[in-house]
Coordinates of C-alpha atoms in Angstrom, one line a residue:
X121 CA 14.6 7.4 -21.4
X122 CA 17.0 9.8 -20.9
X123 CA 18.9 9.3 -17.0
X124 CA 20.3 12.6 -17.4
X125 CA 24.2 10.8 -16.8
X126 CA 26.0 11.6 -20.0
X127 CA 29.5 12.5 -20.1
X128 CA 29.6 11.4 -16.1
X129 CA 32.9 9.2 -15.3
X130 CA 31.9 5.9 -13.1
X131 CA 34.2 3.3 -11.7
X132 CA 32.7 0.0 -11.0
X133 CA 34.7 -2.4 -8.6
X134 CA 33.9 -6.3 -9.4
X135 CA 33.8 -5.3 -12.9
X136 CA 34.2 -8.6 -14.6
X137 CA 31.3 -10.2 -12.7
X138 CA 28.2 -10.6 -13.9
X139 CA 26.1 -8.0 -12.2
X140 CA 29.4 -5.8 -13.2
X141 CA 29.9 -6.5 -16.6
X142 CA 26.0 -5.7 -17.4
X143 CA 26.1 -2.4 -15.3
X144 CA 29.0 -1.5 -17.6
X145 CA 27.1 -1.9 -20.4
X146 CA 23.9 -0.3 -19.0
X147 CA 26.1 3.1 -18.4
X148 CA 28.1 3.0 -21.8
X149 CA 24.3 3.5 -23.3
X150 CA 23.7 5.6 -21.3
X151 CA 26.7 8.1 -22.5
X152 CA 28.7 7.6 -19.5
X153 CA 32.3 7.2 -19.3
X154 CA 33.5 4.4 -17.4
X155 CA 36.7 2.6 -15.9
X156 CA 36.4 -0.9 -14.2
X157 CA 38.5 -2.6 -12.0
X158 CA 38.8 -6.2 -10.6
X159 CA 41.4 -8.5 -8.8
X160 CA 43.1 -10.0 -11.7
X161 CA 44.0 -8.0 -15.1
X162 CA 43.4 -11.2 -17.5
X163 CA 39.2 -11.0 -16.0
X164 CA 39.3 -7.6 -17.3
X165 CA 40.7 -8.7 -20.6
X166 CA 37.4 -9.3 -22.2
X167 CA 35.9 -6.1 -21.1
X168 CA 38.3 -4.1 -22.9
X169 CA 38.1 -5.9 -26.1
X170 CA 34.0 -5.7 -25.6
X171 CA 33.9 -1.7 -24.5
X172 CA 37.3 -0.6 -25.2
X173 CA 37.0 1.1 -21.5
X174 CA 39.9 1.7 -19.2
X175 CA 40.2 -1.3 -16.8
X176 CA 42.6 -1.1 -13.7
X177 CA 43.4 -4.3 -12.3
X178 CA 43.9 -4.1 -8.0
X179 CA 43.4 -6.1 -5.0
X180 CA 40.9 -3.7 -2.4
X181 CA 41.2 -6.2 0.5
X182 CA 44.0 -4.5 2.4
X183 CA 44.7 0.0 2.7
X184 CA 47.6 -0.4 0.6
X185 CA 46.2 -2.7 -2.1
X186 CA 43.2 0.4 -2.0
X187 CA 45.9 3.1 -1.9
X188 CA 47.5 1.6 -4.8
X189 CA 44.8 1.2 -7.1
X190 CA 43.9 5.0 -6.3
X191 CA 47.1 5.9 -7.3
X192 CA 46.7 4.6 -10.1
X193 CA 42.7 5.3 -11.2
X194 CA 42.3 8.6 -9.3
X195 CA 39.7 10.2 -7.8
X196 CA 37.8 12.2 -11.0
X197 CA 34.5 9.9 -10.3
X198 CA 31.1 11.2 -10.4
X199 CA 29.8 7.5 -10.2
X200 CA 31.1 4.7 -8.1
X201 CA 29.4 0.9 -8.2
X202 CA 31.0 -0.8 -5.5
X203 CA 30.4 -4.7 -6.4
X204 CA 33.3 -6.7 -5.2
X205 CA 32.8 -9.2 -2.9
X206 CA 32.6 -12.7 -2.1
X207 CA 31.1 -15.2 -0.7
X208 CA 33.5 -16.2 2.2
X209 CA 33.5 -19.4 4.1
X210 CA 31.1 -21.1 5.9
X211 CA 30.0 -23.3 8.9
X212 CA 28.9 -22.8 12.4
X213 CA 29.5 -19.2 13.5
X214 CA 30.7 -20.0 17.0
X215 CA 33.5 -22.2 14.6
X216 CA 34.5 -19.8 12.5
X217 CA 38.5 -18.9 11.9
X218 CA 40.4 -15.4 12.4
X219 CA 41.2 -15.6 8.8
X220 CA 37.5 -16.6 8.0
X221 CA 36.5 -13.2 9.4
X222 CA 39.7 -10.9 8.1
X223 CA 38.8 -12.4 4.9
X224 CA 35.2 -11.3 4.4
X225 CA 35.6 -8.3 6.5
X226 CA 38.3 -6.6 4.7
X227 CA 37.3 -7.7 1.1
X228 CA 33.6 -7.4 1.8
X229 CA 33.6 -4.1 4.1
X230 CA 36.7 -2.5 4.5
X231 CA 37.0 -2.0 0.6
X232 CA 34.2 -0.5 0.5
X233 CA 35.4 2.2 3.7
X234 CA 38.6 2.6 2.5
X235 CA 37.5 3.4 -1.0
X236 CA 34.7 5.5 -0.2
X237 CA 37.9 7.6 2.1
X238 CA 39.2 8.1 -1.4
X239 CA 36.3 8.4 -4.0
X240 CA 33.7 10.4 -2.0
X241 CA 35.3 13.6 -0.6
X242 CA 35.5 14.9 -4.6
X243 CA 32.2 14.0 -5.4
X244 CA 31.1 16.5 -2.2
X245 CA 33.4 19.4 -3.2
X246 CA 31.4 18.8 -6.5
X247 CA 28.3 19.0 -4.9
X248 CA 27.1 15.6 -7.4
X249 CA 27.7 12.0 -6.9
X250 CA 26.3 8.6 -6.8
X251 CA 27.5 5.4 -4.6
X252 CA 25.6 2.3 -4.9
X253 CA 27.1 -0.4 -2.7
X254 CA 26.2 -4.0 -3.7
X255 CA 25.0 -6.0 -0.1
X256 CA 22.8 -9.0 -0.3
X257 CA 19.0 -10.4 1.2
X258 CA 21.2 -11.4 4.1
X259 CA 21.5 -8.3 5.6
X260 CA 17.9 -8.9 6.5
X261 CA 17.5 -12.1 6.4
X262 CA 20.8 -13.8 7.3
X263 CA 21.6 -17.4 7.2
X264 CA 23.4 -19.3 10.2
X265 CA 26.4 -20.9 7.8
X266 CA 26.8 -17.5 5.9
X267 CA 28.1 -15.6 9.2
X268 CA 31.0 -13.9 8.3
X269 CA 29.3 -12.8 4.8
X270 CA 26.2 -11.5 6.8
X271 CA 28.3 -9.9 9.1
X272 CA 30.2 -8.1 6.5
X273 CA 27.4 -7.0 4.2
X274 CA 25.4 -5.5 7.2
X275 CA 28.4 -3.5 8.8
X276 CA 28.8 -2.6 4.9
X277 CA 24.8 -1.8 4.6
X278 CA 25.3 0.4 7.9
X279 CA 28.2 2.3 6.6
X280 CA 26.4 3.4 3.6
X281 CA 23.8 5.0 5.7
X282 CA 26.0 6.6 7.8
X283 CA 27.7 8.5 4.8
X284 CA 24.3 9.3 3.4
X285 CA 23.1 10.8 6.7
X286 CA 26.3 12.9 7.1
X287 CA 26.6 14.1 3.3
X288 CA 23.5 13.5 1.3
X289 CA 22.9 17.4 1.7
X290 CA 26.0 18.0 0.0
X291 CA 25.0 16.1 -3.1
X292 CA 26.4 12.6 -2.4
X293 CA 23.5 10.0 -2.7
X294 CA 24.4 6.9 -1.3
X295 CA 22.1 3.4 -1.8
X296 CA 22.7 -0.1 -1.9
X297 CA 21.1 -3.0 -3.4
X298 CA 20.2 -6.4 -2.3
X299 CA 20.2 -8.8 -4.7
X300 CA 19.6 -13.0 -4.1
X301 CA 20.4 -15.8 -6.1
X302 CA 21.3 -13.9 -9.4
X303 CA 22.9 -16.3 -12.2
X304 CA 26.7 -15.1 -11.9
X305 CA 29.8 -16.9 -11.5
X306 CA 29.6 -16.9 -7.8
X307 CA 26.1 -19.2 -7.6
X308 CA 27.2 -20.8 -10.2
X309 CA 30.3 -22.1 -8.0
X310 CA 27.8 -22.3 -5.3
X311 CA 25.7 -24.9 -7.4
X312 CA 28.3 -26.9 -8.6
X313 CA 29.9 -27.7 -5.3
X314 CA 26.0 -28.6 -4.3
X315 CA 25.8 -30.6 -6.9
X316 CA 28.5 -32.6 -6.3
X317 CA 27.7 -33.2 -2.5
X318 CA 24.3 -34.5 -3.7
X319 CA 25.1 -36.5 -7.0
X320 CA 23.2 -34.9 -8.9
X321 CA 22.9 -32.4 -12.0
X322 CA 23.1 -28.7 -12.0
X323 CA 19.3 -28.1 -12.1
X324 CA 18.5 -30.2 -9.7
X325 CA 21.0 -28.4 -7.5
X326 CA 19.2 -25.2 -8.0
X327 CA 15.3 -26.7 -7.7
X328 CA 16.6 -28.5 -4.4
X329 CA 18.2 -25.1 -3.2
X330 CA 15.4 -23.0 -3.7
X331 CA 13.1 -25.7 -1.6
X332 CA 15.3 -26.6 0.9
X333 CA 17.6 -23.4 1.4
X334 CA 15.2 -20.5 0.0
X335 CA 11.4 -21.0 0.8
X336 CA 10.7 -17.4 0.4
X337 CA 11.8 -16.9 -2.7
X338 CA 8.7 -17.2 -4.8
X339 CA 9.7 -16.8 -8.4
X340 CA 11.4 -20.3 -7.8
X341 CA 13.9 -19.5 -10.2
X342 CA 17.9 -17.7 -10.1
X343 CA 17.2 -13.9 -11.1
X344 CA 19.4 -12.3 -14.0
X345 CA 22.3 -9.7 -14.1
X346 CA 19.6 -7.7 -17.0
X347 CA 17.3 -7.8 -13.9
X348 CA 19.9 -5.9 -11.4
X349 CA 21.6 -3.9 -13.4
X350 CA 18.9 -1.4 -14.5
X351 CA 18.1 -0.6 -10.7
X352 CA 21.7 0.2 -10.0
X353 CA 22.0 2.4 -13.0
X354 CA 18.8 4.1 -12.2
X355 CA 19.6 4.9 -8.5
X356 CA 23.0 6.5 -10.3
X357 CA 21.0 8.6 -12.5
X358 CA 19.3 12.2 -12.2
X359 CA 16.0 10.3 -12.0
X360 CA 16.8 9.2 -8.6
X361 CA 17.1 12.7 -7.1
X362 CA 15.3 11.9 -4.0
X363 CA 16.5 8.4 -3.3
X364 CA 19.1 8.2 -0.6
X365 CA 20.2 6.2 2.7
X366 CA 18.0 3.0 1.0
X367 CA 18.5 -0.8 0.2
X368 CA 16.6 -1.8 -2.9
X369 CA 16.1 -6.0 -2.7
X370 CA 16.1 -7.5 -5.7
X371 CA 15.7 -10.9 -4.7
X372 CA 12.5 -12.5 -5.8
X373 CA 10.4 -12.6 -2.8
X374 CA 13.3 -14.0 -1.1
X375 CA 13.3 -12.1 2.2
X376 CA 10.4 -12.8 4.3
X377 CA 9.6 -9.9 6.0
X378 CA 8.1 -6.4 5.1
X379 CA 10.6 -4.2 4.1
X380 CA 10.2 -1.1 6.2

């Protein structure tokens, strides 16, 4: 199928995650050119001796850490792919520290304004781009431990909007995805840390996760990167022409409610 993206440059932030690393590959067969960053250079090691792509290691949780990875990658992007985030700590949300929140607000929002400053303005004068922001189920669905993440994903969730409401007539398509539970690195640290507080093995950490901490999700089973990556690539491509301002879920069932 032809996506009608070849010979477009794309930057994907979180690049040597596993929803990152597959949406590399995804674009390179589709014929696009593309440069990855990530917070440490030695994570991005692997990715150049796989693609032989450009990879630009920065840290996007602070304005200058952004302003120096610009400086450094440009702006000459037709396709950004903005998955950098984490988790971010977790507990009661009346309990919750200052640093708790500056944590997963400037890595898990404020990246994603300050770059889009830098990367979206070109794409305009162009008159073509594509931004798909990664977010998660709990933007609609959020869990009372995971406050400072849900916080941050929804103010990032609403920001996408914004920019698709104000420019989308220009050419800049904005969307984001939602994704739950997909096998990376990050739920992998999840289940070993639950798998240690209850004694017992890694798959029994995920079975007693999906009954106890995910009822809704009725595939009963983590989802995979190959199952993500495709979406975000396609909401990137000419295909998606008409697609703006949305939030594709790609989570199994796990959010209860209609979406709307």
């Amino acid at each position: 199928m032809d996506l009608g993206i070849k010979g477009k440059r794309a930057l994907v932030t979180g690049g040597s995650g596993g929803m990152g690393i597959e949406t590399i590959k995804r674009f390179i067969e589709a014929g696009v050119t593309v440069t990855a960053t990530d917070l440490k250079d030695e994570d991005l090691e692997p990715l150049r001796k796989e693609f032989g792509i450009e990879c630009i290691a920065g840290d996007l949780s602070s304005k200058s850490g952004v302003d120096d990875f610009i400086a450094k990658a440009g702006t000459d992007f037709d396709i950004w792919v903005h998955a950098a985030g984490v988790t971010g700590d977790k507990g009661d949300p009346l309990t919750m520290s200052e640093e708790a929140w500056e944590d997963a607000l400037n890595i898990d929002f404020m990246s994603g304004v300050r770059m889009a400053r830098h990367l979206c303005p070109p794409m305009i004068d162009r008159g073509w781009g594509r931004v798909v922001f990664v977010t998660s189920e709990n933007v609609a669905q959020p869990y009372p431990e995971e406050t400072v993440y849900n916080s941050a994903k929804s103010a990032l969730l609403s920001h996408a909007k914004s920019i698709a409401m104000a420019h989308s007539d220009k050419g800049l398509l904005v969307n984001c995805i939602a994704p739950a539970f997909i096998e990376t690195p990050m739920t992998d640290g999840m289940m070993e840390k639950r798998k240690e507080e209850k004694g017992c093995s890694f798959d029994e950490a995920v079975e007693s996760f999906l009954e106890e901490e995910r009822p809704y999700l009725v595939m009963k089973r983590r989802g995979k990167v190959e199952e993500v990556a495709p979406v975000i690539v396609f909401l990137c491509s000419e295909l998606s022409s008409f697609v703006t301002g949305s939030n594709w879920r790609i989570d199994g069932g796990a959010v209860g409610s209609i979406n709307v």
